[in-house]
Coordinates of C-alpha atoms in Angstrom, one line a residue:
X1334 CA 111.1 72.2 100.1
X1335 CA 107.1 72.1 100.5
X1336 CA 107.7 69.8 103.8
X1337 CA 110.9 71.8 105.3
X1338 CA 108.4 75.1 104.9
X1339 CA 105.4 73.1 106.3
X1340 CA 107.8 72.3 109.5
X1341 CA 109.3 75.6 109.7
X1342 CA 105.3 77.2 109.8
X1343 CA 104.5 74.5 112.8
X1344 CA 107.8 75.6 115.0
X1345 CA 106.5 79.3 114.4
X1346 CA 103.0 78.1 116.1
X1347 CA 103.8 76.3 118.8
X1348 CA 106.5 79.2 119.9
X1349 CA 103.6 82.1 119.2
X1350 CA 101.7 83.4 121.6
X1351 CA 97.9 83.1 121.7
X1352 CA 97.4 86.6 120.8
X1353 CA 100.3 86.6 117.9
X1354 CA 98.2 83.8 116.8
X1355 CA 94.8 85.9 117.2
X1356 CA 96.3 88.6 115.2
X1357 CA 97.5 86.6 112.4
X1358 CA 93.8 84.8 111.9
X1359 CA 92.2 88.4 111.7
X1360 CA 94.8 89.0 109.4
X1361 CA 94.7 85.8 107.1
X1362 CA 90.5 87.2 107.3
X1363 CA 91.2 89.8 106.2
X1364 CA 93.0 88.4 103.1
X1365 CA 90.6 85.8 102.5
X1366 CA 87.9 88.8 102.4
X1367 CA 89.6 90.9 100.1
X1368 CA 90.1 88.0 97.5
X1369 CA 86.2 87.4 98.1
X1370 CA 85.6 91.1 97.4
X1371 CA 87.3 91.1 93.9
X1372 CA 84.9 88.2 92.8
X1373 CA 82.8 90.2 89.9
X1374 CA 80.1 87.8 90.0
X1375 CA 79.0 90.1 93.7
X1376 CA 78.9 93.6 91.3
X1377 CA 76.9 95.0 89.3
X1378 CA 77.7 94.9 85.5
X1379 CA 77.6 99.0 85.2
X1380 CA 79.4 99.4 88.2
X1381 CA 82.3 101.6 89.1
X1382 CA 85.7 100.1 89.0
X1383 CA 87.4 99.3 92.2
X1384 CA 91.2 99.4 92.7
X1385 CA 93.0 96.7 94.6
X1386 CA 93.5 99.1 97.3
X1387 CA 89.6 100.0 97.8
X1388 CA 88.8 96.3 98.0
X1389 CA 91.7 96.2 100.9
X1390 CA 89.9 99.1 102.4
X1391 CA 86.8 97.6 102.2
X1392 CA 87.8 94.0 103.4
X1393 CA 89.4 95.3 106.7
X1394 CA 86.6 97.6 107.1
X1395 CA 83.5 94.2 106.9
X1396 CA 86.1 92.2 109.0
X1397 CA 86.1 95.3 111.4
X1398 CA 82.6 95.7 111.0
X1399 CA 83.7 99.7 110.9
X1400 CA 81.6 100.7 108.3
X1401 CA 83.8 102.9 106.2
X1402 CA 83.9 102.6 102.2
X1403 CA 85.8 104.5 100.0
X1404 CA 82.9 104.0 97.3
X1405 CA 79.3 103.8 97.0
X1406 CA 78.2 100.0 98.2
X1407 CA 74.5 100.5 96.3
X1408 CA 76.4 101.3 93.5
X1409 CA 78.8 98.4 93.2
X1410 CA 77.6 95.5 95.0
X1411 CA 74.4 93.5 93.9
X1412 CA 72.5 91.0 96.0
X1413 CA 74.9 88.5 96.3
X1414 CA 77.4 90.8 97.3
X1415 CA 75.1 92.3 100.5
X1416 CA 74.6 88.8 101.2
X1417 CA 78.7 88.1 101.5
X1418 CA 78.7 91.3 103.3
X1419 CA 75.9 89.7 105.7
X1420 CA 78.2 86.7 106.3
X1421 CA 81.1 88.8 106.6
X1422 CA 79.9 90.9 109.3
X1423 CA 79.4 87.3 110.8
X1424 CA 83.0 86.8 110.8
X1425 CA 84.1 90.4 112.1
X1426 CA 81.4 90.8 114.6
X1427 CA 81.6 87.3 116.4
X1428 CA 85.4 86.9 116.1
X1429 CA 87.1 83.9 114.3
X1430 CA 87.5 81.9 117.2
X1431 CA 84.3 82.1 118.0
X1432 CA 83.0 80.7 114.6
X1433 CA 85.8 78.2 114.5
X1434 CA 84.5 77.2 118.0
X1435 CA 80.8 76.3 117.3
X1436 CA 81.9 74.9 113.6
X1437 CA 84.2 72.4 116.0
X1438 CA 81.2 72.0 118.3
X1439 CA 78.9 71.5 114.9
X1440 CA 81.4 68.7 113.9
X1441 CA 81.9 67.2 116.7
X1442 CA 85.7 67.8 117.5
X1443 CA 87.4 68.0 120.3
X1444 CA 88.1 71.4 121.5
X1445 CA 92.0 71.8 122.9
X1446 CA 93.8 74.2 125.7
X1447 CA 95.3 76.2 123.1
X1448 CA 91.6 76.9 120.9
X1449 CA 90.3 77.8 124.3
X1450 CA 93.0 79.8 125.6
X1451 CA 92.2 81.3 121.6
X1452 CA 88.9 81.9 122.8
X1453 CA 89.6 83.5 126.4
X1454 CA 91.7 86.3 124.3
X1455 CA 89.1 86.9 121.6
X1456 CA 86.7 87.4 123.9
X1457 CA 88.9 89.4 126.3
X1458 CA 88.1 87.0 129.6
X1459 CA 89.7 86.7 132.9
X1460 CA 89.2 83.2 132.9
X1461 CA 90.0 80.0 131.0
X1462 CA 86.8 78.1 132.6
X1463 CA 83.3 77.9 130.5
X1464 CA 84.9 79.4 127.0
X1465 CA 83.2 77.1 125.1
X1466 CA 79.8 77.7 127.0
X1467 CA 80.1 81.1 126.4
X1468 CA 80.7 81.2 122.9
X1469 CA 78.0 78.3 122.1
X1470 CA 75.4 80.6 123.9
X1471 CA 76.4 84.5 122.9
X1472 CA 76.3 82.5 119.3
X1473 CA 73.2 81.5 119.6
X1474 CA 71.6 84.3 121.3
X1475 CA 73.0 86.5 118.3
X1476 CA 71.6 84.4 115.5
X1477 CA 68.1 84.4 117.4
X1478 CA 68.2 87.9 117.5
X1479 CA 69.4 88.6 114.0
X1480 CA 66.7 85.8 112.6
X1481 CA 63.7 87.2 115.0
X1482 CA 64.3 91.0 114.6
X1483 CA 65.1 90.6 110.3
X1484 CA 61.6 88.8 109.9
X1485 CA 59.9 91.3 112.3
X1486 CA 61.4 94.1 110.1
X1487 CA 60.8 92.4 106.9
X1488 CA 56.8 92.2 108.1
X1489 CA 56.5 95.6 109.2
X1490 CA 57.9 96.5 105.8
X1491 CA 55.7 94.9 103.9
X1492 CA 52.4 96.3 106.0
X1493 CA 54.1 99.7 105.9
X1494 CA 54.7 99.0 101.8
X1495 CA 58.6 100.1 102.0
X1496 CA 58.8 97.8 99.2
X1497 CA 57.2 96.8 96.4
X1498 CA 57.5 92.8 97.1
X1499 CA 57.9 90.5 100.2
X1500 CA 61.3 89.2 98.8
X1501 CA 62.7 92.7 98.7
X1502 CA 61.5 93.4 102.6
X1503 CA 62.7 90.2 104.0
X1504 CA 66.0 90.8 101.7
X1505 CA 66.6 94.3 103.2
X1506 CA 64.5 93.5 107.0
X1507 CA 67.5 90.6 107.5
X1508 CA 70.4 93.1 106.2
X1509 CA 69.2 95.9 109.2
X1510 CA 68.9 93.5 111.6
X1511 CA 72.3 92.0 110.8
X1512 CA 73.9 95.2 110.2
X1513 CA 72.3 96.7 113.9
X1514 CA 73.4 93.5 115.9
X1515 CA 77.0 93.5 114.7
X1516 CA 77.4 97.4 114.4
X1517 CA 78.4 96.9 111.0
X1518 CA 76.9 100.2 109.9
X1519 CA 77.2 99.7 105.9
X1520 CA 74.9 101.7 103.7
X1521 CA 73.6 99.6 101.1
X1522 CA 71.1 102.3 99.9
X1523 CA 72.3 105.3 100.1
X1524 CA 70.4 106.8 103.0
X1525 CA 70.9 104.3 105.8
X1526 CA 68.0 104.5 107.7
X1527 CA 67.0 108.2 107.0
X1528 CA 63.7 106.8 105.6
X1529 CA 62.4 105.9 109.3
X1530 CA 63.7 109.1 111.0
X1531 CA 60.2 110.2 112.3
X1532 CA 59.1 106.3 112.8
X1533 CA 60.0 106.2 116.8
X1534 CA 59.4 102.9 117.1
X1535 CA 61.3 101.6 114.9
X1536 CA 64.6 103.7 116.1
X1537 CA 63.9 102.3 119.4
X1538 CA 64.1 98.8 118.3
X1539 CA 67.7 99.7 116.0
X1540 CA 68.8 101.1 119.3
X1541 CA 67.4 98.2 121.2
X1542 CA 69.4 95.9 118.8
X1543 CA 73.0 98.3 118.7
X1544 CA 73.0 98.1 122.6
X1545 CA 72.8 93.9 122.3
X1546 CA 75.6 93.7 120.2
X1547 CA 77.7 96.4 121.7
X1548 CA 77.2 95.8 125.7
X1549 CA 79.7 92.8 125.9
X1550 CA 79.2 88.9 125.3
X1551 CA 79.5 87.8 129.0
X1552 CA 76.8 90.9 129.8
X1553 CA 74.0 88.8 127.9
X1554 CA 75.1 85.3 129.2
X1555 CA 74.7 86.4 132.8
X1556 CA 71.2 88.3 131.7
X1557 CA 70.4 85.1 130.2
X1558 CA 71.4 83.3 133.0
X1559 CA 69.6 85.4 135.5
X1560 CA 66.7 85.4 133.7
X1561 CA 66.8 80.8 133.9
X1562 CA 67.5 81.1 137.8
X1563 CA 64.7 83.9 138.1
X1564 CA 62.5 80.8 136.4
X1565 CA 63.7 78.1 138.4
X1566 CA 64.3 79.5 142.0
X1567 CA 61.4 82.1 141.7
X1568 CA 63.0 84.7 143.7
X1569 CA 64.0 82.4 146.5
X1570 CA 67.8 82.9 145.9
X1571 CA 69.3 86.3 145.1
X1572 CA 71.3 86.1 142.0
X1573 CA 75.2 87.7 142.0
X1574 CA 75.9 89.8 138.6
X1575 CA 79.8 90.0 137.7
X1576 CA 81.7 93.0 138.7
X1577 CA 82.4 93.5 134.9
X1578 CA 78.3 92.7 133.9
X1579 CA 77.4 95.8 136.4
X1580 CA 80.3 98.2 135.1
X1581 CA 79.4 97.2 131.3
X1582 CA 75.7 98.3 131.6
X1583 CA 76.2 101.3 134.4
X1584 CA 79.3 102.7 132.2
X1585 CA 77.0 102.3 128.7
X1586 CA 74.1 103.5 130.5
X1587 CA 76.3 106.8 131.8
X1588 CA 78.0 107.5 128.4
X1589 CA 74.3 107.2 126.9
X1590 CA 72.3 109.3 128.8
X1591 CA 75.0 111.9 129.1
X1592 CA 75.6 111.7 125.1
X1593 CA 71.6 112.4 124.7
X1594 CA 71.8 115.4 127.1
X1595 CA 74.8 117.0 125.4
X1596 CA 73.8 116.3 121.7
X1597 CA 70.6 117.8 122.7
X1598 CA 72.1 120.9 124.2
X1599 CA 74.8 121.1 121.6
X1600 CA 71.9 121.0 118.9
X1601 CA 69.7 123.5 119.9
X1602 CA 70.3 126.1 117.9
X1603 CA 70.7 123.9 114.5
X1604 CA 69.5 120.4 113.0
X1605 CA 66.9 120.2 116.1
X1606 CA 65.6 123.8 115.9
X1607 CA 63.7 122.8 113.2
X1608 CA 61.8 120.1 114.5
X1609 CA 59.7 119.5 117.7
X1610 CA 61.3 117.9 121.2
X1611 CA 60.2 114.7 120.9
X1612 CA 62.0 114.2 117.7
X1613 CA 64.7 116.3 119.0
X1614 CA 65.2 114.3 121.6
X1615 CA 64.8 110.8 119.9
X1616 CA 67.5 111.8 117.4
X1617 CA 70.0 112.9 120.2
X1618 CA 69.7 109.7 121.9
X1619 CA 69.8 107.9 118.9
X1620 CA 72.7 109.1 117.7
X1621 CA 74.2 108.5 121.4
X1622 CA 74.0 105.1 121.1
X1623 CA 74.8 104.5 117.2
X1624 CA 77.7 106.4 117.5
X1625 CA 79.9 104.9 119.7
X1626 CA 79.7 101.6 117.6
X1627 CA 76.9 101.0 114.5
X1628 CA 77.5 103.9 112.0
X1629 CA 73.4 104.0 111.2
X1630 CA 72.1 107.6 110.8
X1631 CA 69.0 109.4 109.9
X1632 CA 70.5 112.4 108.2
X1633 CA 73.5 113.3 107.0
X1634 CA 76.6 114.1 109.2
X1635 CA 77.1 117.6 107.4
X1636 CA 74.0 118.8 109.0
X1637 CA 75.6 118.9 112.5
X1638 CA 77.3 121.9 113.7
X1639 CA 81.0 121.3 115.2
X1640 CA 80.2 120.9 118.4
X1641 CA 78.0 118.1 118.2
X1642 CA 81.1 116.6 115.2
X1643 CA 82.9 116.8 118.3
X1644 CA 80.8 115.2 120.6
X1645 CA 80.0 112.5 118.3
X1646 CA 84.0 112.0 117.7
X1647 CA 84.5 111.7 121.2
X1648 CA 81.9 109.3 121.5
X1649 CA 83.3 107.6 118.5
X1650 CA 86.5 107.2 120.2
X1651 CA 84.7 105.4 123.3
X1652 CA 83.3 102.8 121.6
X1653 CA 81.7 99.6 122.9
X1654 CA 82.3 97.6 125.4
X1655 CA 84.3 95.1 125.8
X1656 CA 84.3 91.4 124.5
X1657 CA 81.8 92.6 121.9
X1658 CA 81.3 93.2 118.3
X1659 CA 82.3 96.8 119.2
X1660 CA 85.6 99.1 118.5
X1661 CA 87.0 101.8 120.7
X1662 CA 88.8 102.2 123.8
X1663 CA 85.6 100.6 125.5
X1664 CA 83.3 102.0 128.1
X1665 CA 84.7 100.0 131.3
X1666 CA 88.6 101.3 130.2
X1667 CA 87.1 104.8 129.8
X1668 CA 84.9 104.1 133.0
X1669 CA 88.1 102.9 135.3
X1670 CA 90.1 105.9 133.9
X1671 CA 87.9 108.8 135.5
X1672 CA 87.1 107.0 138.4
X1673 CA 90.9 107.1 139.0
X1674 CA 91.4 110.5 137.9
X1675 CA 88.8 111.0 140.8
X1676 CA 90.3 108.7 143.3
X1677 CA 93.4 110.6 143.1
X1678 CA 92.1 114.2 143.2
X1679 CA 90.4 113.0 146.2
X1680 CA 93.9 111.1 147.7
X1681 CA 92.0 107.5 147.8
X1682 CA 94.5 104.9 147.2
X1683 CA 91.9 102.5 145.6
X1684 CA 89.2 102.1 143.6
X1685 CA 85.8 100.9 145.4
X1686 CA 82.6 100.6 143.5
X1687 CA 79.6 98.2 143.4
X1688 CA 81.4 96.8 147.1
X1689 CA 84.5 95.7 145.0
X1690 CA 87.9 97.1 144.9
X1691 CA 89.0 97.5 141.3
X1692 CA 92.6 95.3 141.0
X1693 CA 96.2 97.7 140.2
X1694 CA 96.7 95.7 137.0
X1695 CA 93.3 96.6 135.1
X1696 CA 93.8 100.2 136.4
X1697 CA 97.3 100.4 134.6
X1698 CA 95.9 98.5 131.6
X1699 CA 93.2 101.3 131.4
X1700 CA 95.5 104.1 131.6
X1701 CA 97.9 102.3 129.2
X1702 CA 95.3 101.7 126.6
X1703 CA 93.7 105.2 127.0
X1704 CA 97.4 106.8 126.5
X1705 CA 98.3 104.7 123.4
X1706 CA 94.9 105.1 122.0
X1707 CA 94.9 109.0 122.4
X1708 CA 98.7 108.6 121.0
X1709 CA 97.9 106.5 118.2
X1710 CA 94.7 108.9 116.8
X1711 CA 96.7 112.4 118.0
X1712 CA 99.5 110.6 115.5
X1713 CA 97.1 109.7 112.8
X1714 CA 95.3 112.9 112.5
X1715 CA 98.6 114.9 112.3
X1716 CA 99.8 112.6 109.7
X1717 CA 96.2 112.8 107.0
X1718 CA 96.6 117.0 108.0
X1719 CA 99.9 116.5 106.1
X1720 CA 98.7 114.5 103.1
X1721 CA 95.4 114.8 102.8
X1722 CA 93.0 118.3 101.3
X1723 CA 90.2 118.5 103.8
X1724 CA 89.2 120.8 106.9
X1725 CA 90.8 119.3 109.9
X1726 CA 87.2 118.4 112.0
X1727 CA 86.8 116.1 109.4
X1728 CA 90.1 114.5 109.6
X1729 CA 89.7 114.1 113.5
X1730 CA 86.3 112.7 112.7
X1731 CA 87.0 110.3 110.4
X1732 CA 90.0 109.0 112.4
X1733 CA 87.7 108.4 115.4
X1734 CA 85.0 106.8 113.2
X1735 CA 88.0 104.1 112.4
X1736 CA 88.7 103.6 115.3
X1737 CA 86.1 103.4 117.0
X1738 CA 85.3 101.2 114.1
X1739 CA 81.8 103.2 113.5
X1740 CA 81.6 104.1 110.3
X1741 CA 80.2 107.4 110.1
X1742 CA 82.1 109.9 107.9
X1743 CA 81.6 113.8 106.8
X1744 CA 82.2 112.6 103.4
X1745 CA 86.1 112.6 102.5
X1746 CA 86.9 108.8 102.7
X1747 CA 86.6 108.7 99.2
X1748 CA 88.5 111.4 98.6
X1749 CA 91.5 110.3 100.3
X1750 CA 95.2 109.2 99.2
X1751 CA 96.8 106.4 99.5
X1752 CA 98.5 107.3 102.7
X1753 CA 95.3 108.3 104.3
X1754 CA 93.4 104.6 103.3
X1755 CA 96.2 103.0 104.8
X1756 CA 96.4 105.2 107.8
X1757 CA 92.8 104.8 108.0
X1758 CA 92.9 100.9 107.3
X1759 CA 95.5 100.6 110.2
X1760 CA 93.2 102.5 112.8
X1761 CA 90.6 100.2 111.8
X1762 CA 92.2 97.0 112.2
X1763 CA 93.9 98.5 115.5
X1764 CA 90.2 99.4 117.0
X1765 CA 88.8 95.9 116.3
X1766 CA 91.9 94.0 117.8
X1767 CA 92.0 96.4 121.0
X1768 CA 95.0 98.5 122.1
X1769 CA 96.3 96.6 124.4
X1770 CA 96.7 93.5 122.4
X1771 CA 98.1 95.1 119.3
X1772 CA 101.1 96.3 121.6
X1773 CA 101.1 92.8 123.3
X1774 CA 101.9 91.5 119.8
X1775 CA 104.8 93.5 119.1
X1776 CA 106.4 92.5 123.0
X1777 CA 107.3 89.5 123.5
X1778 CA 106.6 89.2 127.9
X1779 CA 108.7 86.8 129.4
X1780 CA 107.3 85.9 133.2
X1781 CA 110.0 85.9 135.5
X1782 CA 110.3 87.0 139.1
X1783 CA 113.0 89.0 140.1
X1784 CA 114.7 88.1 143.6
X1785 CA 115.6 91.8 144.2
X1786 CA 114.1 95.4 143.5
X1787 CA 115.5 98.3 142.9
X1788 CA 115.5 101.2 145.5
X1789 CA 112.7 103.6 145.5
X1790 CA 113.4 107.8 144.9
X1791 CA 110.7 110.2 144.5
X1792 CA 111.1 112.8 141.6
X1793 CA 109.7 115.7 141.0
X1794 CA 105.9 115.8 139.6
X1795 CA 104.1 118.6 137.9

């Protein structure tokens, strides 16, 4: 029986497809998370109880990096629990394939077609070439970061005297650094970062860290790159940037620096009125660019008046870019989206930017995956406005926060029913896969060419 099963499991892999297959590890993750979860050795001994269903919720929101909780992680988890969390946000930021990748490159093993055509779906690439490169690099870069940035927090912590002990700032300067880089977005202390609101330096460097994990794997191989063949040709040779590297940055740069100008107009006459510009303006563009993927915040959410919720949902609902630790319907989908809404107010058959003509196929993706997104949240929210007892901004919020898979929250995640954890559980799971490839499990695509087409008639429009 054991061997006739064991077959029957192999014949389903070799006929899936590599994104059924991508799927099903973030699923088997995601159960391996929530078993880890119910360990009680990672909670405290006065802690709250937990249902299975909140340590579902909680596993798909780590291996989502999202951020959402439908309790109070200070008040349940001890240290070895943040530290599982740490390694978890490993998993859900980088991807499984990735880490299966550089454990295989660790080991030694051969890396075959299939884990590489894996990879080239994970990481949402054109091309099949350089997968392992890529991943053996962004990996590395990340770690760096995480390692550098956690010891340079846990210094400045202990000259600032956050904490009473080195232990304790190295043990919280490694969980912000981890947390920014993969836009996990977790509060492990109840007030995120609200501690450092009026330290501008610090913010900068959160920001600094949320943009490296958010603006795309291939974005930071080809900075890294340029930055070896600016070393080694010393200007002689004029390095080329990938059309996607210069849409990822000038999309991200655009949604940021338009997000600062509106939060800052939308706030003027609340939260910010009460402070001076500069901080006015540093929380604005702070909350630009944590919103649309890590969930950190200086204050709390209730303090903002509807119209910035709205902004900051919208935002939400944009996410990251692609091929990164990000959620969302990604900047360079929104990006191609309005620039084709404006090439066909203005009658232009194509879209030009950067000298490049943007292909038919990734404008149809964008407007596919922008539909079915708006769909999917327009569904979810009128679904929790049936079962759940809360104002509806909050419902729309807290749907985009999912996914988006952000993490910020006007406070009702904990207050909601069964059907609204697993509506919001779905959206979460949804947002870290990506739109397009959550419908791409469900249809099966058979390539065939047809040897006729079917005649063309117009019909009416608008």
């Amino acid at each position: 029986m054991f061997y006739r099963l064991k077959k029957k499991i192999r014949a389903k892999y070799r006929e899936a497809t590599p994104i059924q297959l991508l799927v099903a590890y973030y699923g088997i993750a995601t159960i391996i998370t929530f078993g880890l979860l119910c360990l009680p050795w990672i909670k405290l001994p006065d802690a709250p109880k937990t249902t299975l269903l909140d340590n579902l919720f909680m596993a798909i929101s780590t291996i989502s990096v999202t951020g959402l909780s439908t309790f109070p992680i200070d008040q349940v988890y001890n240290e070895y629990g943040v530290i599982l969390l740490e390694v978890l946000f490993q998993v859900g930021g980088f991807g499984v394939t990735m880490l299966a990748t550089v454990a295989m490159v660790l080991t030694g093993r051969r890396i075959g077609l299939h884990q590489r055509q894996l990879i080239q779906f994970d990481m949402n690439q054109p091309r099949l070439s350089g997968m392992v490169k890529l991943v053996t690099s962004v990996f590395g870069l990340m770690i760096m970061v995480q390692l550098v940035f956690g010891l340079l927090f846990s210094l400045y912590f202990t000259w600032r005297h956050v904490y009473d002990s080195f232990s304790d700032a190295l043990f919280h300067g490694m969980y912000i650094s981890i947390s920014a880089v993969t836009n996990a977005g977790f509060d492990v202390t109840g007030d995120s970062i609200a501690p450092f609101r009026q330290d501008y330096g610090f913010l900068l460097i959160i920001m600094v860290l949320v943009i490296i994990g958010s603006i795309g794997y291939p974005v930071l191989t080809e900075i890294e790159a340029w930055f070896f063949y600016k070393l080694r040709y010393r200007g002689l040779r004029k390095f080329r940037f990938s059309l996607f590297c210069k849409l990822a940055v000038f999309f991200a740069a655009i949604f940021t620096v338009v997000g600062t100008i509106l939060l800052y107009l939308s706030e003027n006459g609340g939260l910010h009125l009460r402070a001076d510009s500069l901080h006015n303006f540093m929380s604005a563009m702070f909350y630009s660019v944590s919103s649309r993927n890590a969930g950190l915040q200086i204050n709390s959410m209730n303090d903002f008046n509807h119209t910035t919720l709205l902004l900051l949902a919208l935002l939400m609902f944009i996410g990251a870019s692609p091929s990164s630790v990000g959620g969302g319907v990604r900047t360079t989908t929104i990006g191609i989206f309005i620039l084709y809404l404006y090439s066909f107010i203005r009658g232009r058959n194509n879209i030009n930017i950067f000298n490049r003509r943007i292909s038919r196929e990734d404008i149809q993706k964008a407007i596919v995956v922008v539909s079915l997104s708006t769909l999917l949240c327009i569904s979810a929210v009128f679904i929790l406005s049936a079962t759940e007892d809360a104002p509806l901004l909050s419902l729309v919020f807290e749907v985009a926060s999912a996914f988006g898979t952000t993490g910020l929250s006007l406070g009702i995640t904990d207050r909601l029913s069964t059907v609204g954890k697993i509506v919001i559980m779905v959206l979460m799971f949804v947002g870290r896969i990506g739109m397009l490839y959550t419908l791409m499990f469900f249809i099966r695509k058979r390539d065939r060419d047809l040897s006729y087409k079917m005649p063309t008639e117009k019909i009416i429009i608008g």
